[in-house]
mmCIF file of C-alpha atoms in Angstrom:
data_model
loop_
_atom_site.group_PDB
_atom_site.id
_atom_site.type_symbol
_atom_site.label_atom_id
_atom_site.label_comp_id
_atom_site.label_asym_id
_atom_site.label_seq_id
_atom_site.Cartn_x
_atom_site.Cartn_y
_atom_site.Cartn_z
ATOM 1 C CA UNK A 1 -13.436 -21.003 23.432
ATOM 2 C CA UNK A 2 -16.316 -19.436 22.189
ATOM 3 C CA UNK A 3 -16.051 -18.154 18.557
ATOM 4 C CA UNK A 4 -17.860 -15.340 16.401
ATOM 5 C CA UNK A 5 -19.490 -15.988 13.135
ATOM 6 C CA UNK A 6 -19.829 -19.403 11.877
ATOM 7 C CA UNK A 7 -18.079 -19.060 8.884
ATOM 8 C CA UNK A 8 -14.372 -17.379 8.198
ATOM 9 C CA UNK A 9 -14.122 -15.519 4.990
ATOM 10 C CA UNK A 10 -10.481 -16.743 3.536
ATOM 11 C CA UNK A 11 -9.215 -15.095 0.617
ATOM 12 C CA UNK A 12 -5.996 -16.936 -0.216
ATOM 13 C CA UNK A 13 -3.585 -16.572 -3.147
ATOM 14 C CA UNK A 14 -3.782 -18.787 -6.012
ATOM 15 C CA UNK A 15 -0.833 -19.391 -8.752
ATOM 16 C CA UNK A 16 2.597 -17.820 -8.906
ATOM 17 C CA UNK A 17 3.677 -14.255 -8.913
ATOM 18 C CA UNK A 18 0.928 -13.298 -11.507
ATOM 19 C CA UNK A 19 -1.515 -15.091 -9.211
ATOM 20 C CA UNK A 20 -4.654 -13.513 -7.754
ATOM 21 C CA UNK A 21 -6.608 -13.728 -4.634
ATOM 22 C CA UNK A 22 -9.625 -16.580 -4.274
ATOM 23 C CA UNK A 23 -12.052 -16.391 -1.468
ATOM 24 C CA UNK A 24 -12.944 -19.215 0.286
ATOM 25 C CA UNK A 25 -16.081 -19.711 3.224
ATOM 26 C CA UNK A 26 -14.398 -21.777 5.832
ATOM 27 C CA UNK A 27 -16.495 -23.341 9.073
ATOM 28 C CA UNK A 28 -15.333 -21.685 12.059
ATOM 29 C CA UNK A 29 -13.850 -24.283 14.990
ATOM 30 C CA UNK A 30 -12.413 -24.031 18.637
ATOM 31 C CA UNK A 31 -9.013 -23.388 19.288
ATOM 32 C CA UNK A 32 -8.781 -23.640 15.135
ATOM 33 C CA UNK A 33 -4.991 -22.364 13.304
ATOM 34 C CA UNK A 34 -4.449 -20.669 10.688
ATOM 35 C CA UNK A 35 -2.611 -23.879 9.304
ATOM 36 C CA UNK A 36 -6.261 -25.947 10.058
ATOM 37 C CA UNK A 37 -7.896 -23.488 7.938
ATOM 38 C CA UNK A 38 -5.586 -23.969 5.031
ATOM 39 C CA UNK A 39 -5.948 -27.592 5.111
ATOM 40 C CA UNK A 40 -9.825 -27.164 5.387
ATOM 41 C CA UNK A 41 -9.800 -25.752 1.930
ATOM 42 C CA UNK A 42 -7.359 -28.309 0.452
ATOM 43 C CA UNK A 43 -9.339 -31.647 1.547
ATOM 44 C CA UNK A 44 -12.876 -29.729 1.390
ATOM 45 C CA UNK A 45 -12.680 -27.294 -0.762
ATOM 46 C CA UNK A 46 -9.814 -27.143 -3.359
ATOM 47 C CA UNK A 47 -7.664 -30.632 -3.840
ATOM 48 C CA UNK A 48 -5.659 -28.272 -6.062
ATOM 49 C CA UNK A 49 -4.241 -25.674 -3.533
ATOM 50 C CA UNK A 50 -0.638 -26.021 -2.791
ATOM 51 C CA UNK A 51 0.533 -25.303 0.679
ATOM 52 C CA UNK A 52 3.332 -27.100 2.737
ATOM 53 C CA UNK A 53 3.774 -28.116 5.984
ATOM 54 C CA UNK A 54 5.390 -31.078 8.012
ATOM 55 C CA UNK A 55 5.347 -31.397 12.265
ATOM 56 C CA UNK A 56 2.141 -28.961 12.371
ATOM 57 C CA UNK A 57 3.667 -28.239 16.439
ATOM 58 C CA UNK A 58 6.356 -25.467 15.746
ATOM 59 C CA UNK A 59 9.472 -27.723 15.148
ATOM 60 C CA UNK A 60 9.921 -27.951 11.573
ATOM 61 C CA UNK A 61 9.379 -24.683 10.727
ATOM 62 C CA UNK A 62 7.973 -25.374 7.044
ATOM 63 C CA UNK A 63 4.311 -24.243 7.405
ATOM 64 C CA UNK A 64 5.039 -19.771 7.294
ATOM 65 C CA UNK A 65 2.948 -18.048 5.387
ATOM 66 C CA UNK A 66 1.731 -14.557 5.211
ATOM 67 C CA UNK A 67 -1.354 -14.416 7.251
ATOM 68 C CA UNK A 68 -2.937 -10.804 7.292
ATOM 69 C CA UNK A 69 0.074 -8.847 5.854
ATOM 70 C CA UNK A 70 2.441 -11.012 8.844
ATOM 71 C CA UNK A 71 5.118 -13.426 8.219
ATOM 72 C CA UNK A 72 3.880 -16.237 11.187
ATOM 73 C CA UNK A 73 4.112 -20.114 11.419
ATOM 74 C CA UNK A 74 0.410 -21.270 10.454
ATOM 75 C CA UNK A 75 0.607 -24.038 12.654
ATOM 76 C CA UNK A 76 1.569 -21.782 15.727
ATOM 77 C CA UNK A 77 -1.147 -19.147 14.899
ATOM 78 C CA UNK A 78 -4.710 -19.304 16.409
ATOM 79 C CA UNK A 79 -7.271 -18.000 13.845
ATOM 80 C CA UNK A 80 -9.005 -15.851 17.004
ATOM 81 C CA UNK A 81 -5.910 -13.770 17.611
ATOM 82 C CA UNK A 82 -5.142 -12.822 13.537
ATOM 83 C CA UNK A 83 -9.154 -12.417 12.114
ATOM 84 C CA UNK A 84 -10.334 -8.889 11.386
ATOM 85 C CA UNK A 85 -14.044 -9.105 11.178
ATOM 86 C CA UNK A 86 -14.160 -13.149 10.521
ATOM 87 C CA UNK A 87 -11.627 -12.272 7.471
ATOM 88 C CA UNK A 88 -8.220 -13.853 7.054
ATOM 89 C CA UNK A 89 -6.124 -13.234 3.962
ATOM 90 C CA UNK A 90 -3.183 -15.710 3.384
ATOM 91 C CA UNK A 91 -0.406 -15.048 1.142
ATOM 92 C CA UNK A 92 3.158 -17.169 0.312
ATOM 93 C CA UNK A 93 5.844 -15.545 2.395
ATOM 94 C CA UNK A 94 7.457 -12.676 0.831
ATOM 95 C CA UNK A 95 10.838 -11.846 -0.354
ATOM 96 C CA UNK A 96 10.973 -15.481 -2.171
ATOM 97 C CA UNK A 97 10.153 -16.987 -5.257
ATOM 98 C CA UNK A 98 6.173 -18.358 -5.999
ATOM 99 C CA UNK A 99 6.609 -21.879 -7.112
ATOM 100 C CA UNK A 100 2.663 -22.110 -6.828
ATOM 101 C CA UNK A 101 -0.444 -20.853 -4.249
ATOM 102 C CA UNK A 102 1.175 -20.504 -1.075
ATOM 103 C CA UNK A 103 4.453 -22.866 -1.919
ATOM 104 C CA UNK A 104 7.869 -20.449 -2.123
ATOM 105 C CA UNK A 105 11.124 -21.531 -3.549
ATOM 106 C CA UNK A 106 13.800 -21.518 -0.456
ATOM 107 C CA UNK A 107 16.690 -22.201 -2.429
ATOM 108 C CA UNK A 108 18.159 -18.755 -2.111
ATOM 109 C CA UNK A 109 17.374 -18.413 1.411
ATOM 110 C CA UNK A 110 19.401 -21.171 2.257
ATOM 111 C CA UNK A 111 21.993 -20.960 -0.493
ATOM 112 C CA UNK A 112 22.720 -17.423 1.453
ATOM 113 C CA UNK A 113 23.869 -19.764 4.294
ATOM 114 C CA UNK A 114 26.106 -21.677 2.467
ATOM 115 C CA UNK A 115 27.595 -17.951 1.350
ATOM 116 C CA UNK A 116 27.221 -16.647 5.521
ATOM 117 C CA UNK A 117 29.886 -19.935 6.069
ATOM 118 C CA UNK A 118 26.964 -21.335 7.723
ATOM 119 C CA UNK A 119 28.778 -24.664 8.229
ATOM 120 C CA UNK A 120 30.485 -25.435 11.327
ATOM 121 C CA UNK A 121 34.422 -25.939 10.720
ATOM 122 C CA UNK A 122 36.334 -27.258 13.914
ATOM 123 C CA UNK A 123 39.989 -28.974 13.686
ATOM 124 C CA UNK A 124 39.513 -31.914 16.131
ATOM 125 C CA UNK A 125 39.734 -35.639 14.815
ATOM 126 C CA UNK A 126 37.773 -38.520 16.772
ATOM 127 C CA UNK A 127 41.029 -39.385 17.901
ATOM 128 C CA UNK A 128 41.028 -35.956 20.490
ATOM 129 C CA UNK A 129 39.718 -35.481 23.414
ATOM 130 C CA UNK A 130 36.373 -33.314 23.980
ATOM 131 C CA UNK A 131 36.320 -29.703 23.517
ATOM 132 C CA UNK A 132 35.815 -27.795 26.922
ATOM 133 C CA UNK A 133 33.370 -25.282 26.443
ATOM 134 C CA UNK A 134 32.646 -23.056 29.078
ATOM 135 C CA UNK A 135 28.821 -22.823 29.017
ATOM 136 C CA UNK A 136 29.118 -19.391 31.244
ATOM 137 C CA UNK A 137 31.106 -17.757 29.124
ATOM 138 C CA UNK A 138 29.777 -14.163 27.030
ATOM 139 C CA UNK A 139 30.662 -16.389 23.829
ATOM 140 C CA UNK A 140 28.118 -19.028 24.771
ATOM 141 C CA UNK A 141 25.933 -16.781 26.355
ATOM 142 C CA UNK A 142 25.588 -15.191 22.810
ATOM 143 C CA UNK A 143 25.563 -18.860 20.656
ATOM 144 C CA UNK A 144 22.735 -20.050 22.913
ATOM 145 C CA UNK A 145 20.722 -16.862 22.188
ATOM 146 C CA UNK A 146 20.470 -17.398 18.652
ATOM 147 C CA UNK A 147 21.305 -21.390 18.159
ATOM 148 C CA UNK A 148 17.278 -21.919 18.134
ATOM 149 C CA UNK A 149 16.832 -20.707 14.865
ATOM 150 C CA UNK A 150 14.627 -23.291 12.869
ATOM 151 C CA UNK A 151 15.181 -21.729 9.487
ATOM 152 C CA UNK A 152 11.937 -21.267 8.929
ATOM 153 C CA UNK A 153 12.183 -18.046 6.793
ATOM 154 C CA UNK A 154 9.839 -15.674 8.569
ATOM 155 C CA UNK A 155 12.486 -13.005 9.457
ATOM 156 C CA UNK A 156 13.965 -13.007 5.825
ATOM 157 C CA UNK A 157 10.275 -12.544 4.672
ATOM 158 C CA UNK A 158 9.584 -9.563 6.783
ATOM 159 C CA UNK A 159 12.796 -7.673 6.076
ATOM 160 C CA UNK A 160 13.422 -4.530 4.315
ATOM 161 C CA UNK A 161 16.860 -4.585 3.525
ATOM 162 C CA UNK A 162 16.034 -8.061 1.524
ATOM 163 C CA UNK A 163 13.499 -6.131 -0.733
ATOM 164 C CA UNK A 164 15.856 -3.660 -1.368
ATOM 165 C CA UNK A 165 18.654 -5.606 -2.260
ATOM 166 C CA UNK A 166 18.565 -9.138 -3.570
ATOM 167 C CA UNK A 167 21.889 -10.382 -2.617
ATOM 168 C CA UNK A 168 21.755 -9.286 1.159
ATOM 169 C CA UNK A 169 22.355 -12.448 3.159
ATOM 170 C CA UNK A 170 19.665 -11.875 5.412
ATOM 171 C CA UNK A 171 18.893 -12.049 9.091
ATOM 172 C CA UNK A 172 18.570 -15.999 9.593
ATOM 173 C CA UNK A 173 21.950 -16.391 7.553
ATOM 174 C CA UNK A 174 23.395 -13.516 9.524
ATOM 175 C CA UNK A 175 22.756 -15.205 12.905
ATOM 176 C CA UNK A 176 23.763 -18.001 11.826
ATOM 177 C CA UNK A 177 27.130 -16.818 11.488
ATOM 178 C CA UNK A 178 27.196 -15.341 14.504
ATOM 179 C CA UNK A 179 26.433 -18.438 16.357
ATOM 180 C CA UNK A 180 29.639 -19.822 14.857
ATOM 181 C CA UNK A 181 31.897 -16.534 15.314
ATOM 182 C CA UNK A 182 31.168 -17.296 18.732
ATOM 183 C CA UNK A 183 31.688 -21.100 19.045
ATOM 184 C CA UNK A 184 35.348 -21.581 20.135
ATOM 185 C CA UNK A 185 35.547 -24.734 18.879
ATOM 186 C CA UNK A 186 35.541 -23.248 15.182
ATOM 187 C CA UNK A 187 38.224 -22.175 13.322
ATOM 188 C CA UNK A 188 36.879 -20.236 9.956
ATOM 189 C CA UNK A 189 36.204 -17.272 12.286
ATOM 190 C CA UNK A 190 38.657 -14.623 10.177
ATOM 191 C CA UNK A 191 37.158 -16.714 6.362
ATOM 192 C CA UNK A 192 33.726 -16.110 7.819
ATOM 193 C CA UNK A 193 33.740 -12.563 8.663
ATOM 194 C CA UNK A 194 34.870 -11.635 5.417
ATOM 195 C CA UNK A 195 32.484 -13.511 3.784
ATOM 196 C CA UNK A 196 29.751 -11.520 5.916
ATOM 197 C CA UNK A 197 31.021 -8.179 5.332
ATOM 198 C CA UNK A 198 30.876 -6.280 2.437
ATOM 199 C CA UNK A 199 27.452 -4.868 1.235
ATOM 200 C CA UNK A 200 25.539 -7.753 0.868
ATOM 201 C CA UNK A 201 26.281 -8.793 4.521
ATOM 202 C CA UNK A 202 25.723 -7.492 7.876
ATOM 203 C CA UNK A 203 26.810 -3.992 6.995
ATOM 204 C CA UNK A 204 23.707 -3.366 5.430
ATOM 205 C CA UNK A 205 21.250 -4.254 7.988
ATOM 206 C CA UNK A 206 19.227 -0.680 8.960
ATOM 207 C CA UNK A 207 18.605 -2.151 12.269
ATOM 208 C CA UNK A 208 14.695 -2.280 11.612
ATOM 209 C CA UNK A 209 14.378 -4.791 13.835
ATOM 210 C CA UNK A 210 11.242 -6.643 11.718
ATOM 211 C CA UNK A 211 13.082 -10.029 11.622
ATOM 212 C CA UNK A 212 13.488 -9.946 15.672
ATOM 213 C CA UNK A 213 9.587 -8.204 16.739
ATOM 214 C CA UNK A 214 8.329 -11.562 14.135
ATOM 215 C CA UNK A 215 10.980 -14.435 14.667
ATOM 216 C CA UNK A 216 8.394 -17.099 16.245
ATOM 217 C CA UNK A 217 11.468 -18.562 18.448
ATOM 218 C CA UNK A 218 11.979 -15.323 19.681
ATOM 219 C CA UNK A 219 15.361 -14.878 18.611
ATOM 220 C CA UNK A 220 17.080 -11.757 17.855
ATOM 221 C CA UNK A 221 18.774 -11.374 14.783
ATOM 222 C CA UNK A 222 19.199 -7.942 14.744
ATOM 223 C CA UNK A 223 21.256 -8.271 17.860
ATOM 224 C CA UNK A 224 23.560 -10.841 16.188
ATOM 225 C CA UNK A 225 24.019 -8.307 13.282
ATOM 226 C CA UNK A 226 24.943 -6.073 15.749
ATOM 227 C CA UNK A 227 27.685 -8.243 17.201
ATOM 228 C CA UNK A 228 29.127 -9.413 13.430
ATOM 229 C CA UNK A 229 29.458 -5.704 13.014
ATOM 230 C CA UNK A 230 31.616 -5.262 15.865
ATOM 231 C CA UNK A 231 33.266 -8.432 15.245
ATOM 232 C CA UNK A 232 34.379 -7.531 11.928
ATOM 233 C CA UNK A 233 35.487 -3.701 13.187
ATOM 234 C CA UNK A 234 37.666 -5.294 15.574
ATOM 235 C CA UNK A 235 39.192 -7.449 12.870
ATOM 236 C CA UNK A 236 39.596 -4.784 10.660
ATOM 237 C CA UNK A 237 41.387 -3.011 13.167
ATOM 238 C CA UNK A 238 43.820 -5.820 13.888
ATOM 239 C CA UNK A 239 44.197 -5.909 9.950
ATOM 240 C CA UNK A 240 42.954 -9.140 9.864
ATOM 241 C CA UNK A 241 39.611 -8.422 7.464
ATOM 242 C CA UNK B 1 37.910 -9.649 0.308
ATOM 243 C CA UNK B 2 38.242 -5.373 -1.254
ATOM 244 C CA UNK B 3 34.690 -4.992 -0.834
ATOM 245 C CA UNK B 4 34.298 -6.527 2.884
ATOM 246 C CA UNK B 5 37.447 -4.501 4.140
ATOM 247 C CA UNK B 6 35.787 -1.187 2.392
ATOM 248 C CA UNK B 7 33.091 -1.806 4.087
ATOM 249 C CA UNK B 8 33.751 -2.363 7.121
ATOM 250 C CA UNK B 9 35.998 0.942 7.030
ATOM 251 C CA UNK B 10 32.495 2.804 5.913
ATOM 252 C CA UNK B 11 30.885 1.231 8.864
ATOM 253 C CA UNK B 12 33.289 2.240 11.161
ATOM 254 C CA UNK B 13 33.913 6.087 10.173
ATOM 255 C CA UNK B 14 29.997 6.173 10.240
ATOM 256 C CA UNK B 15 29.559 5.490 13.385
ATOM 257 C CA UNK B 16 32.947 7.405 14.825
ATOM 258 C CA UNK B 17 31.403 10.418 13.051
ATOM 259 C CA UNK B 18 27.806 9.897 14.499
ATOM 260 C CA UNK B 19 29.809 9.848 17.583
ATOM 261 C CA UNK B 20 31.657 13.072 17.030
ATOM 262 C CA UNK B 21 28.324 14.768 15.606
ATOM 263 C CA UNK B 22 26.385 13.949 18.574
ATOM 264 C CA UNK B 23 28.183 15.674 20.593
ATOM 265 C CA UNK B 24 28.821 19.260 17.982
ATOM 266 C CA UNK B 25 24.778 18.899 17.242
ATOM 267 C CA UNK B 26 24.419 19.089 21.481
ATOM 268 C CA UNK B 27 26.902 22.153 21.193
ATOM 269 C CA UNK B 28 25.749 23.487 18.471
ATOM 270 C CA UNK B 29 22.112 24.235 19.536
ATOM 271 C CA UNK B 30 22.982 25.056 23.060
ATOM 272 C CA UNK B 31 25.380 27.994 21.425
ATOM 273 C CA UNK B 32 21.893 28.704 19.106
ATOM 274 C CA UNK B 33 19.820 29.147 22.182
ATOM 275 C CA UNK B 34 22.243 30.857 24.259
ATOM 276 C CA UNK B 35 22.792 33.030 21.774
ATOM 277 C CA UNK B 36 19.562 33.813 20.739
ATOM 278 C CA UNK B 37 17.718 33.887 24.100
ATOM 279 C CA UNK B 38 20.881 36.564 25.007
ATOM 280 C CA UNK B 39 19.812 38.290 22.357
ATOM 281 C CA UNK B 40 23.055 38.985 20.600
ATOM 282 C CA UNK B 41 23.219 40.530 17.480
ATOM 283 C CA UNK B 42 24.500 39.603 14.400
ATOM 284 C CA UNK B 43 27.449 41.748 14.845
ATOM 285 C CA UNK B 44 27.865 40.584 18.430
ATOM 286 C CA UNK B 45 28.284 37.224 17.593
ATOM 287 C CA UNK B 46 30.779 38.036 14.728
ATOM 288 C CA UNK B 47 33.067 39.739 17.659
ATOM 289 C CA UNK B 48 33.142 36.618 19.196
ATOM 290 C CA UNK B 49 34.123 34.283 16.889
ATOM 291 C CA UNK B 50 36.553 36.087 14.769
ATOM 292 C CA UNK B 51 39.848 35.097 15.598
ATOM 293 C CA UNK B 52 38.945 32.615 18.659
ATOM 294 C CA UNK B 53 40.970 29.669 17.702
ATOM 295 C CA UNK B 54 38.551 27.035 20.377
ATOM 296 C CA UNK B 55 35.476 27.959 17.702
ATOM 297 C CA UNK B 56 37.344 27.407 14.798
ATOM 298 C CA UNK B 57 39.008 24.280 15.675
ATOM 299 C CA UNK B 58 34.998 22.976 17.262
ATOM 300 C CA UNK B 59 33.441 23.778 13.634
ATOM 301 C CA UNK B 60 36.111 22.265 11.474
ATOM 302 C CA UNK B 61 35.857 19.411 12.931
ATOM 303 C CA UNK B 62 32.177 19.398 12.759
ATOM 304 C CA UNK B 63 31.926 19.808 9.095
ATOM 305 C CA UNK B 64 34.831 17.190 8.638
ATOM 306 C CA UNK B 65 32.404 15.001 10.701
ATOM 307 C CA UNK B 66 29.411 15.905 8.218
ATOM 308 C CA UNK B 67 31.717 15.102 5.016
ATOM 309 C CA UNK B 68 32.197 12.324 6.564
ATOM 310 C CA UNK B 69 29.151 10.869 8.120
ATOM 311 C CA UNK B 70 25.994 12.009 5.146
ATOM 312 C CA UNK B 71 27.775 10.965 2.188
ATOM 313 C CA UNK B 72 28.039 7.245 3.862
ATOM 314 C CA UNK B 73 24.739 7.029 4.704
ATOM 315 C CA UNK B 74 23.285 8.331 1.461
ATOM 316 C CA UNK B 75 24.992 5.732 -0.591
ATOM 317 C CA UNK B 76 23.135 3.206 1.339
ATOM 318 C CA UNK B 77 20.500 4.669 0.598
ATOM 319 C CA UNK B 78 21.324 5.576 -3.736
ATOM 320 C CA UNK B 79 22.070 1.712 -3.799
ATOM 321 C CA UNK B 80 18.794 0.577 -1.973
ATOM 322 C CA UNK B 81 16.320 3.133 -3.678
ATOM 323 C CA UNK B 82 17.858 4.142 -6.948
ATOM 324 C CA UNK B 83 19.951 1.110 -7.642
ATOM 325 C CA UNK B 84 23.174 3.696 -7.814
ATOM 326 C CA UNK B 85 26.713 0.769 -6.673
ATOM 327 C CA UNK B 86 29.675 0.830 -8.116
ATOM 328 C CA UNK B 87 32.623 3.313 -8.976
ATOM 329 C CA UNK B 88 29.846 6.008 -10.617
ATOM 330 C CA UNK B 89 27.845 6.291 -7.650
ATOM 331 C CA UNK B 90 30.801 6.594 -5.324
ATOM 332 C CA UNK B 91 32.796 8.903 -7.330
ATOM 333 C CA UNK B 92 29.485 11.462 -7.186
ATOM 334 C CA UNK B 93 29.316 11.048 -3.309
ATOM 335 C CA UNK B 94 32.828 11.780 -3.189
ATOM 336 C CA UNK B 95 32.371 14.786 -4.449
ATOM 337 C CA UNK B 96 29.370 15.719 -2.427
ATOM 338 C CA UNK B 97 31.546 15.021 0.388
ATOM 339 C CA UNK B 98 34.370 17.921 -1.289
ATOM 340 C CA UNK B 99 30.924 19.964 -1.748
ATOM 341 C CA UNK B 100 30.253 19.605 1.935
ATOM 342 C CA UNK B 101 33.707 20.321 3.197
ATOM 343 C CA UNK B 102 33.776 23.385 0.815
ATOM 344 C CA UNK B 103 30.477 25.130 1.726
ATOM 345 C CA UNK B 104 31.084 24.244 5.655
ATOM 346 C CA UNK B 105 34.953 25.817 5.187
ATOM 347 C CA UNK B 106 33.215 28.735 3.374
ATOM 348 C CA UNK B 107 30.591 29.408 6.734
ATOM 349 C CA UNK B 108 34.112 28.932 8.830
ATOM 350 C CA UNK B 109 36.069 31.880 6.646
ATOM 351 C CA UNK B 110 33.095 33.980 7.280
ATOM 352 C CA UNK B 111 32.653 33.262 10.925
ATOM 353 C CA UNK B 112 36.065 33.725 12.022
ATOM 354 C CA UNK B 113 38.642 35.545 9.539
#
C-alpha cells in the first residue's frame, strides 16, 4: 500500500496523570499499526517509554490505547485508517489509573468483575453426568453473543457513565454477568442480579451505546445491559430481588 | 440488597411512566393542534372541559405520570453531575415530585371545576 509522507508525527504521553505530551518523528511503513509505531519509538527512539502488549494479533487484548481521542487495540489498528495529516496522538486508555506513559492500572476494572459475580458457579461434581445445553435456545443465543469478550478494557475506557461515577461496574463487567444469567448450568442467578443492581450496576447505564460502536470483538454490551435490566425487573416482580 | 431492590423499583416506574407519557404527550398535542387550528377560544375550550369527567381523569393521570417519571431521571442526573446520593438528595426530589403533582392539580382545578 502506498503511503503519504515519509515520516508520522507521534505525539505520545509521557509519565502519569501529571504527564505531558512528547512528539516523536516516526518512519512511515506498509501495512504499519499503530502498535508498530509505538514499539518504533521504544527500541529506536526512547528505551524509556512504557507501553504493554503481549499476542500483537487481537487475542490477548493487552495492547488498547487511546489512539486519536479512540479507545482501539494498537495491534488491530492500521496507522492509514487513524492519521490526520501524517499525525497520530496516543494516549493510556481512559477511565483508569496512569501507572506510567501509556501503562494503566486494571485492577479496578477487573476487581468490578469479581463484584458483577463474574465467576461461573454451577452445582455438578465430576461424578455427574454432562450438562445438556441446548445450543438453540434464546439463553444461548444471548451467552454466545457476548461470551467473546477479551477483557481488554476498551468499552470501560470509552464510557460515560464510568466518568461520572467511579463505582459503576461497567460495560465489560456488565456483560459478563449477563453471559452467566443466561448459562443454565449456573446457579448464583438470583445472588448475581442483586449484586448488579443498585446504582452502581446496570441501572445506571444511559444506553450511550460508546462501549458497543468501539468494542473491537464487536460485542454489544449495551444490549446485555439491556437484558440484566429486564432480568432483574422480572425478579423484582416475583419478589425475588 | 435495599439499594438493588430500590433500584430496580426506580427503573421500573421510569419506564411504565415513559410508557404512559408517550401516549398523553401524543394526546396532548393532537388536542393543542386541534384546538388551535379550530380556532377555539379561550372560553370555548373552558366549556369543554369543565365538568367532563374523560378530561379530568386523562390529565390526572398525566401529571401523576410526570411526578413520577422527571424526578427519577433527574436524580440520575444530580448524582452524575453534581455528586447529589443519598437521603438529602432524594428527600429534595421528593418534594419536587409533591411540587409537580401540586402545580399540575392546580392547572386541573382550573381546567375543569
Amino acid at each position: 500500500m502506498p503511503v503519504g509522507a515519509q515520516f508520522l508525527r507521534v505525539s505520545v504521553w509521557r509519565g502519569t496523570h501529571d504527564g505531558r505530551y512528547v512528539e516523536y518523528r516516526v518512519p512511515r511503513q506498509t501495512s504499519q499499526t499503530v502498535l508498530d509505531v509505538v514499539t518504533h519509538i521504544q527500541r529506536k527512539l526512547d528505551s524509556t517509554l512504557a507501553y504493554r502488549y503481549a499476542c500483537r494479533v487481537g487475542m490477548c487484548g493487552s495492547c488498547a490505547m487511546t489512539v486519536n481521542g479512540v479507545a482501539r487495540w494498537t495491534c488491530r489498528t492500521h496507522v492509514s485508517a487513524v492519521a490526520q495529516d501524517d499525525r497520530l496522538e496516543i494516549a493510556p486508555l481512559a477511565n483508569l489509573p496512569v501507572v506510567r506513559d501509556l501503562v494503566t492500572d486494571m485492577r479496578e476494572f477487573f476487581d468490578k468483575w469479581t463484584r458483577a459475580k463474574g465467576q461461573f458457579q454451577g452445582s455438578r461434581t465430576r461424578r455427574d453426568d454432562f450438562a445438556a445445553v441446548n445450543p438453540q435456545s434464546k439463553a444461548s443465543q444471548a451467552l454466545q453473543a457476548g461470551i467473546e469478550c477479551i477483557g481488554c478494557g476498551v468499552c470501560y475506557a470509552s464510557c460515560d457513565v464510568v466518568g461520572w461515577r467511579a463505582d459503576y461496574l461497567g460495560p465489560a463487567a456488565l456483560n459478563r454477568a449477563w453471559t452467566l444469567i443466561n448459562d443454565t448450568r449456573d446457579v448464583a442467578r438470583i445472588e448475581r442480579l442483586r449484586a448488579i443492581s443498585g446504582d452502581a450496576g446496570c441501572h445506571s447505564c444511559h444506553t450511550h451505546m460508546s462501549c458497543t460502536e468501539r468494542c473491537p470483538k464487536h460485542i454489544a454490551p449495551t444490549a446485555s445491559i439491556a437484558g440484566l435490566k429486564r432480568a432483574t425487573a422480572a425478579a423484582m416482580v416475583k419478589g425475588d430481588l | 440488597m435495599q439499594n438493588a431492590l430500590l433500584e430496580a423499583r426506580l427503573w421500573l416506574a421510569q419506564r411504565v411512566s415513559a410508557a404512559v407519557l408517550g401516549i398523553c404527550v401524543v394526546v396532548h398535542l393532537i388536542t393543542i393542534i386541534y384546538a388551535t387550528r379550530g380556532g377555539l377560544s379561550a372560553a370555548e375550550i373552558l366549556a369543554r372541559t369543565r365538568g367532563n369527567g374523560p378530561w379530568l381523569a386523562f390529565y390526572a393521570v398525566f401529571v401523576l405520570a410526570v411526578a413520577v417519571h422527571v424526578p427519577i431521571g433527574l436524580r440520575a442526573i444530580a448524582a452524575e453531575w453534581l455528586g447529589w446520593r443519598g437521603r438529602t438528595g432524594d428527600a429534595l426530589l421528593i418534594t419536587f415530585s409533591f411540587a409537580l403533582v401540586a402545580m399540575g392539580f392546580g392547572a386541573i382545578w382550573g381546567l375543569f371545576f
